[in-house]
Tab-separated table of C-alpha atoms and ligand atoms in Angstrom:
chain	number	residue	atom	x	y	z
A	972	MET	CA	-37.613	-2.609	31.158
A	973	GLY	CA	-39.093	0.567	29.687
A	974	ALA	CA	-41.592	2.807	31.421
A	975	ILE	CA	-43.814	1.525	34.227
A	976	LEU	CA	-47.424	2.639	34.178
A	977	GLU	CA	-49.316	2.157	37.432
A	978	ILE	CA	-53.091	2.273	37.025
A	979	ASP	CA	-55.279	2.812	40.057
A	980	LEU	CA	-58.513	0.934	39.281
A	981	ALA	CA	-60.037	1.921	42.624
A	982	GLY	CA	-59.363	5.535	41.563
A	983	VAL	CA	-61.200	4.996	38.252
A	984	VAL	CA	-64.119	3.513	40.188
A	985	ALA	CA	-64.080	6.476	42.611
A	986	ASN	CA	-64.196	8.886	39.636
A	987	TRP	CA	-67.129	6.964	38.133
A	988	GLN	CA	-68.959	6.993	41.485
A	989	LEU	CA	-68.405	10.748	41.826
A	990	LEU	CA	-69.931	11.345	38.370
A	991	ALA	CA	-72.741	8.841	38.990
A	992	ALA	CA	-73.671	10.640	42.230
A	993	ARG	CA	-73.551	13.995	40.457
A	994	VAL	CA	-75.966	12.976	37.679
A	995	ALA	CA	-78.377	10.776	39.706
A	996	PRO	CA	-81.207	9.977	39.061
A	997	ALA	CA	-79.738	9.859	35.541
A	998	ASP	CA	-77.487	6.852	34.922
A	999	CYS	CA	-73.766	6.910	34.304
A	1000	ALA	CA	-72.270	4.782	31.517
A	1001	ALA	CA	-68.525	4.419	30.865
A	1002	VAL	CA	-66.648	5.124	27.642
A	1003	VAL	CA	-63.823	2.589	27.390
A	1004	LYS	CA	-62.860	2.926	23.726
A	1005	ALA	CA	-59.207	2.947	22.670
A	1006	ASP	CA	-58.457	0.351	25.348
A	1007	ALA	CA	-60.004	2.602	28.030
A	1008	TYR	CA	-57.959	5.570	26.786
A	1009	GLY	CA	-54.813	3.441	26.976
A	1010	LEU	CA	-55.321	2.138	30.510
A	1011	GLY	CA	-56.645	-1.336	29.627
A	1012	ALA	CA	-60.320	-1.801	28.718
A	1013	PRO	CA	-60.674	-5.320	30.206
A	1014	GLN	CA	-59.280	-4.281	33.614
A	1015	VAL	CA	-61.015	-0.883	33.754
A	1016	SER	CA	-64.369	-2.262	32.561
A	1017	SER	CA	-64.296	-5.207	34.970
A	1018	ALA	CA	-63.650	-2.838	37.869
A	1019	LEU	CA	-66.493	-0.549	36.773
A	1020	ALA	CA	-68.885	-3.463	36.225
A	1021	ALA	CA	-68.093	-4.722	39.748
A	1022	ALA	CA	-68.976	-1.223	40.986
A	1023	GLY	CA	-72.353	-1.330	39.231
A	1024	CYS	CA	-71.770	0.236	35.812
A	1025	ARG	CA	-74.025	-1.453	33.244
A	1026	ARG	CA	-73.524	0.488	29.987
A	1027	PHE	CA	-70.177	0.571	28.197
A	1028	PHE	CA	-69.187	2.337	24.989
A	1029	VAL	CA	-66.350	1.382	22.637
A	1030	ALA	CA	-65.583	2.777	19.178
A	1031	THR	CA	-65.027	-0.320	17.040
A	1032	LEU	CA	-66.325	-3.848	16.576
A	1033	ASP	CA	-62.960	-5.357	17.611
A	1034	GLU	CA	-63.004	-3.373	20.848
A	1035	GLY	CA	-66.539	-4.618	21.480
A	1036	ILE	CA	-65.601	-8.258	20.877
A	1037	THR	CA	-62.683	-7.979	23.327
A	1038	LEU	CA	-64.939	-6.503	25.970
A	1039	ARG	CA	-67.737	-9.029	25.424
A	1040	GLY	CA	-65.279	-11.729	26.469
A	1041	VAL	CA	-64.739	-9.967	29.795
A	1042	LEU	CA	-67.983	-8.362	30.924
A	1043	PRO	CA	-71.020	-10.124	32.381
A	1044	THR	CA	-73.942	-10.537	29.976
A	1045	SER	CA	-75.941	-8.079	32.091
A	1046	CYS	CA	-73.637	-5.322	30.784
A	1047	GLU	CA	-74.558	-3.634	27.519
A	1048	ILE	CA	-71.691	-2.882	25.119
A	1049	ALA	CA	-72.436	-0.226	22.506
A	1050	VAL	CA	-70.168	0.373	19.510
A	1051	LEU	CA	-70.046	4.058	18.595
A	1052	ASN	CA	-68.852	3.731	14.999
A	1053	GLY	CA	-71.636	1.258	14.195
A	1054	PRO	CA	-71.387	-1.622	11.735
A	1055	VAL	CA	-69.267	-1.321	8.599
A	1056	PRO	CA	-70.852	-3.110	5.609
A	1057	GLY	CA	-70.682	-6.872	6.060
A	1058	SER	CA	-70.204	-6.810	9.843
A	1059	VAL	CA	-73.802	-6.880	11.111
A	1060	GLU	CA	-73.774	-10.648	11.753
A	1061	GLU	CA	-70.747	-10.235	14.020
A	1062	PHE	CA	-72.643	-7.682	16.099
A	1063	VAL	CA	-75.477	-10.167	16.526
A	1064	PHE	CA	-73.123	-13.071	17.262
A	1065	HIS	CA	-71.223	-11.143	19.960
A	1066	ARG	CA	-74.337	-9.498	21.408
A	1067	LEU	CA	-73.049	-6.002	20.739
A	1068	VAL	CA	-75.331	-3.000	20.400
A	1069	PRO	CA	-74.431	-0.885	17.391
A	1070	VAL	CA	-74.804	2.871	17.433
A	1071	LEU	CA	-76.450	3.552	14.063
A	1072	ASN	CA	-75.138	6.759	12.561
A	1073	GLU	CA	-76.384	6.959	8.993
A	1074	PRO	CA	-79.197	5.630	6.802
A	1075	GLY	CA	-77.146	2.721	5.376
A	1076	GLN	CA	-76.312	1.374	8.843
A	1077	ILE	CA	-79.953	1.754	9.887
A	1078	ALA	CA	-81.172	-0.159	6.825
A	1079	ASP	CA	-78.615	-2.976	7.268
A	1080	TRP	CA	-79.563	-3.373	10.917
A	1081	ALA	CA	-83.293	-3.409	10.206
A	1082	GLU	CA	-82.707	-6.020	7.499
A	1083	ILE	CA	-80.890	-8.370	9.865
A	1084	GLY	CA	-83.484	-7.659	12.560
A	1085	ARG	CA	-86.138	-9.041	10.228
A	1086	GLN	CA	-84.143	-12.305	10.050
A	1087	PHE	CA	-83.184	-12.645	13.734
A	1088	GLY	CA	-86.096	-10.911	15.440
A	1089	ARG	CA	-86.037	-7.434	17.012
A	1090	LEU	CA	-82.427	-6.441	17.646
A	1091	PRO	CA	-81.200	-3.686	19.978
A	1092	ALA	CA	-79.472	-0.580	18.641
A	1093	MET	CA	-78.835	3.037	19.585
A	1094	LEU	CA	-79.577	5.884	17.204
A	1095	HIS	CA	-77.110	8.756	16.907
A	1096	VAL	CA	-78.416	12.134	15.802
A	1097	ASP	CA	-76.085	14.971	14.881
A	1098	THR	CA	-77.125	18.160	16.658
A	1099	GLY	CA	-74.093	20.288	15.777
A	1100	MET	CA	-70.891	18.253	15.933
A	1101	THR	CA	-70.970	17.486	12.182
A	1102	ARG	CA	-69.115	14.228	12.521
A	1103	LEU	CA	-71.295	11.159	13.140
A	1104	GLY	CA	-75.055	10.778	13.384
A	1105	LEU	CA	-78.118	11.492	11.254
A	1106	THR	CA	-78.153	15.026	9.906
A	1107	ALA	CA	-81.123	17.204	10.815
A	1108	ARG	CA	-82.533	16.683	7.309
A	1109	GLU	CA	-82.123	12.904	7.488
A	1110	PHE	CA	-83.734	12.862	10.919
A	1111	GLU	CA	-86.705	14.908	9.664
A	1112	ARG	CA	-87.159	12.505	6.767
A	1113	LEU	CA	-86.730	9.317	8.808
A	1114	ALA	CA	-87.939	10.095	12.348
A	1115	LYS	CA	-91.497	8.843	11.995
A	1116	GLU	CA	-90.501	5.666	10.173
A	1117	LEU	CA	-87.657	4.988	12.653
A	1118	SER	CA	-89.717	5.455	15.781
A	1119	LEU	CA	-92.168	2.899	14.372
A	1120	GLU	CA	-89.448	0.545	13.052
A	1121	SER	CA	-90.441	-2.854	14.349
A	1122	ALA	CA	-87.245	-4.750	13.459
A	1123	THR	CA	-85.113	-2.600	15.789
A	1124	ARG	CA	-85.412	-2.216	19.552
A	1125	TRP	CA	-84.157	1.290	20.322
A	1126	ARG	CA	-81.919	1.162	23.397
A	1127	ALA	CA	-81.060	4.867	23.294
A	1128	LEU	CA	-81.106	8.066	21.307
A	1129	ILE	CA	-77.717	9.767	21.577
A	1130	SER	CA	-75.979	12.915	20.402
A	1131	HIS	CA	-72.564	14.427	21.164
A	1132	LEU	CA	-71.650	17.973	22.221
A	1133	ALA	CA	-68.956	19.795	20.243
A	1134	CYS	CA	-68.005	22.494	22.769
A	1135	ALA	CA	-68.891	21.112	26.203
A	1136	ASP	CA	-65.477	22.097	27.605
A	1137	GLN	CA	-66.429	25.756	26.955
A	1138	PRO	CA	-69.441	26.305	29.247
A	1139	GLY	CA	-70.305	29.671	27.721
A	1140	HIS	CA	-70.353	28.445	24.134
A	1141	PRO	CA	-73.761	29.054	22.512
A	1142	LEU	CA	-73.612	25.741	20.620
A	1143	ASN	CA	-74.089	23.830	23.903
A	1144	ASP	CA	-77.584	25.121	24.495
A	1145	LEU	CA	-78.488	24.961	20.818
A	1146	GLN	CA	-77.487	21.280	20.688
A	1147	ARG	CA	-79.409	20.582	23.896
A	1148	ARG	CA	-82.588	22.155	22.519
A	1149	ARG	CA	-82.283	20.380	19.163
A	1150	PHE	CA	-81.711	17.067	20.945
A	1151	ALA	CA	-84.676	17.538	23.299
A	1152	ALA	CA	-86.909	18.258	20.282
A	1153	GLN	CA	-85.682	15.141	18.471
A	1154	HIS	CA	-86.138	13.021	21.576
A	1155	ARG	CA	-89.865	13.860	21.556
A	1156	HIS	CA	-90.201	11.525	18.544
A	1157	PHE	CA	-88.736	8.696	20.646
A	1158	SER	CA	-90.662	8.938	23.889
A	1159	GLY	CA	-89.762	6.144	26.286
A	1160	VAL	CA	-86.361	5.631	24.639
A	1161	PRO	CA	-83.473	6.657	26.964
A	1162	ALA	CA	-81.663	9.798	25.783
A	1163	SER	CA	-77.971	10.635	26.231
A	1164	LEU	CA	-76.151	13.837	25.295
A	1165	ALA	CA	-73.367	14.543	27.794
A	1166	ALA	CA	-69.848	13.112	27.944
A	1167	SER	CA	-67.369	14.193	30.663
A	1168	SER	CA	-67.539	17.963	30.220
A	1169	GLY	CA	-71.254	17.969	29.400
A	1170	ILE	CA	-71.959	16.552	32.866
A	1171	PHE	CA	-70.708	19.841	34.344
A	1172	LEU	CA	-72.952	22.008	32.151
A	1173	GLY	CA	-75.929	21.331	34.417
A	1174	ARG	CA	-78.806	18.954	35.015
A	1175	GLU	CA	-80.630	19.819	31.810
A	1176	PHE	CA	-77.744	18.220	29.887
A	1177	HIS	CA	-77.954	14.877	31.727
A	1178	PHE	CA	-81.128	13.432	30.142
A	1179	ASP	CA	-81.415	9.687	30.979
A	1180	PHE	CA	-77.747	8.737	31.042
A	1181	VAL	CA	-74.335	10.333	30.570
A	1182	ARG	CA	-71.287	8.893	28.775
A	1183	PRO	CA	-68.035	10.005	30.401
A	1184	GLY	CA	-64.659	8.757	29.259
A	1185	ALA	CA	-61.870	11.248	29.979
A	1186	ALA	CA	-63.045	12.240	33.475
A	1187	LEU	CA	-62.949	8.595	34.590
A	1188	TYR	CA	-59.246	8.625	33.825
A	1189	GLY	CA	-58.495	11.842	35.717
A	1190	ILE	CA	-58.648	14.366	32.872
A	1191	ASN	CA	-60.177	17.655	34.013
A	1192	PRO	CA	-63.687	17.935	32.535
A	1193	GLN	CA	-63.740	21.655	33.328
A	1194	PRO	CA	-60.553	23.125	31.831
A	1195	GLY	CA	-59.687	26.353	33.616
A	1196	ALA	CA	-61.408	25.349	36.876
A	1197	SER	CA	-60.006	23.050	39.549
A	1198	ASN	CA	-60.151	19.369	38.664
A	1199	PRO	CA	-62.832	17.456	40.600
A	1200	MET	CA	-61.454	14.116	39.354
A	1201	GLY	CA	-58.684	12.093	41.001
A	1202	GLN	CA	-55.486	11.160	39.162
A	1203	VAL	CA	-55.415	7.441	38.358
A	1204	VAL	CA	-52.078	6.955	36.589
A	1205	ARG	CA	-48.476	7.134	37.633
A	1206	LEU	CA	-45.693	6.806	35.062
A	1207	LYS	CA	-42.192	5.959	36.210
A	1208	GLY	CA	-38.922	5.428	34.408
A	1209	ARG	CA	-35.870	3.595	35.653
A	1210	ILE	CA	-32.548	5.428	35.837
A	1211	VAL	CA	-30.082	3.576	33.609
A	1212	GLN	CA	-27.036	5.808	34.042
A	1213	ILE	CA	-25.800	8.756	36.096
A	1214	ARG	CA	-23.041	11.003	34.766
A	1215	GLU	CA	-21.189	14.124	35.880
A	1216	VAL	CA	-21.062	16.896	33.234
A	1217	GLU	CA	-19.216	20.162	32.840
A	1218	SER	CA	-20.680	23.530	31.985
A	1219	GLY	CA	-20.748	23.894	28.175
A	1220	GLU	CA	-21.405	20.204	27.443
A	1221	SER	CA	-24.407	19.488	25.233
A	1222	VAL	CA	-27.099	16.883	25.924
A	1223	GLY	CA	-28.762	14.469	23.492
A	1224	TYR	CA	-29.640	14.449	19.781
A	1225	GLY	CA	-29.116	17.730	18.000
A	1226	ALA	CA	-27.161	19.061	21.002
A	1227	THR	CA	-30.218	21.232	21.685
A	1228	HIS	CA	-29.444	21.697	25.373
A	1229	VAL	CA	-26.103	23.088	26.543
A	1230	MET	CA	-25.276	22.892	30.247
A	1231	ASP	CA	-24.861	26.303	31.893
A	1232	HIS	CA	-23.555	24.726	35.092
A	1233	PRO	CA	-21.527	21.658	36.011
A	1234	GLY	CA	-23.851	18.988	37.336
A	1235	ARG	CA	-25.222	15.458	37.376
A	1236	LEU	CA	-27.536	13.972	34.803
A	1237	ALA	CA	-29.759	10.893	34.954
A	1238	THR	CA	-30.502	8.962	31.762
A	1239	VAL	CA	-33.934	7.336	32.171
A	1240	ALA	CA	-35.472	4.423	30.229
A	1241	VAL	CA	-38.552	6.214	28.861
A	1242	GLY	CA	-38.885	7.538	25.330
A	1243	TYR	CA	-41.334	8.380	22.610
A	1244	ALA	CA	-41.657	4.646	21.869
A	1245	ASP	CA	-43.299	4.421	25.305
A	1246	GLY	CA	-45.560	7.322	24.397
A	1247	TRP	CA	-43.592	10.055	26.178
A	1248	LEU	CA	-44.098	12.505	23.352
A	1249	ARG	CA	-41.145	14.043	21.536
A	1250	SER	CA	-42.870	17.401	21.904
A	1251	LEU	CA	-41.942	17.178	25.607
A	1252	SER	CA	-38.306	17.732	24.578
A	1253	GLN	CA	-36.795	20.530	26.722
A	1254	ARG	CA	-40.246	21.099	28.291
A	1255	GLY	CA	-41.191	18.132	30.410
A	1256	SER	CA	-40.108	17.377	33.939
A	1257	GLY	CA	-39.857	14.471	36.340
A	1258	ARG	CA	-39.927	14.020	40.097
A	1259	LEU	CA	-37.462	12.341	42.398
A	1260	GLY	CA	-37.781	12.339	46.177
A	1261	GLY	CA	-40.427	15.047	45.980
A	1262	GLU	CA	-38.205	17.337	43.907
A	1263	ARG	CA	-39.193	18.454	40.403
A	1264	LEU	CA	-36.359	18.053	37.903
A	1265	PRO	CA	-36.129	19.479	34.379
A	1266	LEU	CA	-36.002	17.253	31.310
A	1267	LEU	CA	-32.972	18.279	29.238
A	1268	GLY	CA	-32.597	18.046	25.460
A	1269	ARG	CA	-34.678	15.903	23.156
A	1270	VAL	CA	-36.843	12.955	24.083
A	1271	SER	CA	-35.392	10.050	22.109
A	1272	MET	CA	-36.987	6.697	21.262
A	1273	ASP	CA	-36.055	4.882	24.457
A	1274	LEU	CA	-34.423	7.446	26.726
A	1275	VAL	CA	-34.722	10.879	28.288
A	1276	VAL	CA	-32.253	12.874	30.369
A	1277	PHE	CA	-33.029	14.764	33.592
A	1278	ASP	CA	-30.902	17.218	35.507
A	1279	VAL	CA	-30.488	15.596	38.936
A	1280	SER	CA	-27.781	17.998	40.151
A	1281	THR	CA	-29.883	19.036	43.153
A	1282	ALA	CA	-31.444	15.619	43.874
A	1283	ASP	CA	-30.550	13.343	46.773
A	1284	PRO	CA	-27.672	11.164	45.407
A	1285	SER	CA	-28.956	8.140	47.315
A	1286	LEU	CA	-32.088	8.293	45.085
A	1287	ALA	CA	-30.467	9.562	41.886
A	1288	ARG	CA	-28.629	6.318	41.167
A	1289	PRO	CA	-28.819	3.617	38.489
A	1290	GLY	CA	-31.855	1.420	39.227
A	1291	GLY	CA	-33.738	4.281	40.934
A	1292	PHE	CA	-36.980	5.666	39.498
A	1293	ILE	CA	-38.002	9.091	38.234
A	1294	GLU	CA	-41.750	9.775	38.139
A	1295	LEU	CA	-43.027	11.351	34.947
A	1296	LEU	CA	-46.764	11.393	35.737
A	1297	ASP	CA	-48.076	11.537	39.285
A	1298	ASP	CA	-50.708	13.267	41.415
A	1299	ASP	CA	-48.745	16.509	41.319
A	1300	TYR	CA	-47.941	16.513	37.573
A	1301	GLY	CA	-50.909	14.757	35.972
A	1302	VAL	CA	-51.982	14.103	32.399
A	1303	ASP	CA	-53.342	17.627	31.903
A	1304	ALA	CA	-50.071	19.223	33.078
A	1305	ALA	CA	-48.064	16.997	30.732
A	1306	ALA	CA	-50.496	17.904	27.947
A	1307	VAL	CA	-49.866	21.629	28.455
A	1308	ASP	CA	-46.103	21.051	28.231
A	1309	ALA	CA	-46.511	18.853	25.148
A	1310	GLY	CA	-48.903	21.294	23.430
A	1311	THR	CA	-51.717	18.751	23.290
A	1312	ILE	CA	-54.662	17.463	25.360
A	1313	GLY	CA	-54.739	14.905	28.195
A	1314	TYR	CA	-56.599	12.471	25.909
A	1315	GLU	CA	-53.562	12.268	23.632
A	1316	ILE	CA	-51.085	11.903	26.518
A	1317	LEU	CA	-53.030	8.878	27.819
A	1318	THR	CA	-53.795	7.174	24.509
A	1319	ALA	CA	-50.189	7.641	23.347
A	1320	LEU	CA	-48.831	5.538	26.247
A	1321	SER	CA	-47.718	2.522	24.286
A	1322	ARG	CA	-47.865	-1.215	24.747
A	1323	ARG	CA	-44.205	-1.127	25.781
A	1324	CYS	CA	-45.129	0.541	29.077
A	1325	HIS	CA	-45.302	-2.173	31.670
A	1326	ARG	CA	-48.792	-1.833	33.152
A	1327	VAL	CA	-49.290	-2.518	36.846
A	1328	TYR	CA	-52.849	-2.515	38.229
A	1329	ARG	CA	-53.754	-1.471	41.761
A	1330	GLY	CA	-57.179	-1.762	43.430
A	1331	MET	CA	-58.380	-4.746	41.350
A	1332	PRO	CA	-62.168	-5.392	41.606
A	1333	ASP	CA	-62.017	-7.816	44.552
A	1334	GLN	CA	-59.986	-5.198	46.417
A	1335	CYS	CA	-62.288	-2.294	45.434
B	723	PLP	C1	-69.987	9.845	21.144
B	723	PLP	C2	-69.063	9.966	22.304
B	723	PLP	N1	-69.568	9.897	23.540
B	723	PLP	C3	-68.783	10.012	24.638
B	723	PLP	C4	-67.423	10.224	24.518
B	723	PLP	C5	-66.575	10.404	25.752
B	723	PLP	O1	-66.043	11.706	25.760
B	723	PLP	P1	-65.122	12.210	26.969
B	723	PLP	O2	-63.892	11.358	26.904
B	723	PLP	O3	-64.834	13.628	26.645
B	723	PLP	O4	-65.869	12.015	28.209
B	723	PLP	C6	-66.851	10.307	23.239
B	723	PLP	C7	-65.412	10.556	23.107
B	723	PLP	O5	-64.880	10.957	22.140
B	723	PLP	C8	-67.687	10.178	22.106
B	723	PLP	O6	-67.191	10.252	20.864
């Protein structure tokens, strides 16, 4: 068996409840794209739906179809990338709500709405991210026509902040003001601007509902400040072999680490094929019996090596476990060591990791 990934669904629910309480009376949706950032969209979404979450966001049609098979019909599933040409019928068939980002998607959706009757959709306006959503010029040209569009039932007007993790960045307030002005053309339509970090910029960023993803999964929405979110994942690897080494012996591919003391090493069944990034070579660490142990040499496809010289030998034995992610060394800490962000640490955790769920909905 490769790596074991324990996912605390009750912890995800607790994170959602913390954010929901913080933004009330605004609503709190859940972003569960990329298989709920690698943690399992069906399991995570079911737990959140049982806790009262009613709006879910995925990125693609396929993700939406998977989720539609799991969530109660009372839950709305919005697809951020919107329909690619030729896919509008599938949205209708699976009762998915597209986020319409550009004039072609808007026209295709209105066309099918004229056949099937008024269909729900969200409209995405770009207020400064320059990625998805109507440009300011397109919005100016289309706003009046869109707000009167009878073939589409607008479920929300959304926009996305580019710099929400930098509270002092001037673009945050500029985007907020642009969005508020655009929302005036859509009075009565719920508005949504903030994702995880935007929630912590203040009430004026909450509008009618917020769309957190990362914070649900324990990633710090306020980099640089203490993390208000609980850790929800634990990654463990099984020790396959223990060996005694002499000072001067090298470890792993490329012989990049040379022992400067005689000691004991544990070879652990976790590698970059499990999503434990190769950039954690020589930088990562693990924990055994409460003790933090350095990762030596390169991360290889299926294995990593830890220095267990100081660890309790009754724990540092074949069949024992070393923890790679836990409450003490969470996704953000691993991200710093890997030179990336917590989002990439989570979404990189591969299908080979054996996923174990705790706090399933009926236990929540
Ligand atoms: C449009 C949109 N809304 C919400 C989110 C959730 O963001 P976060 O994971 O930072 O909360 C994303 C994530 O990329 C997004 O693209």
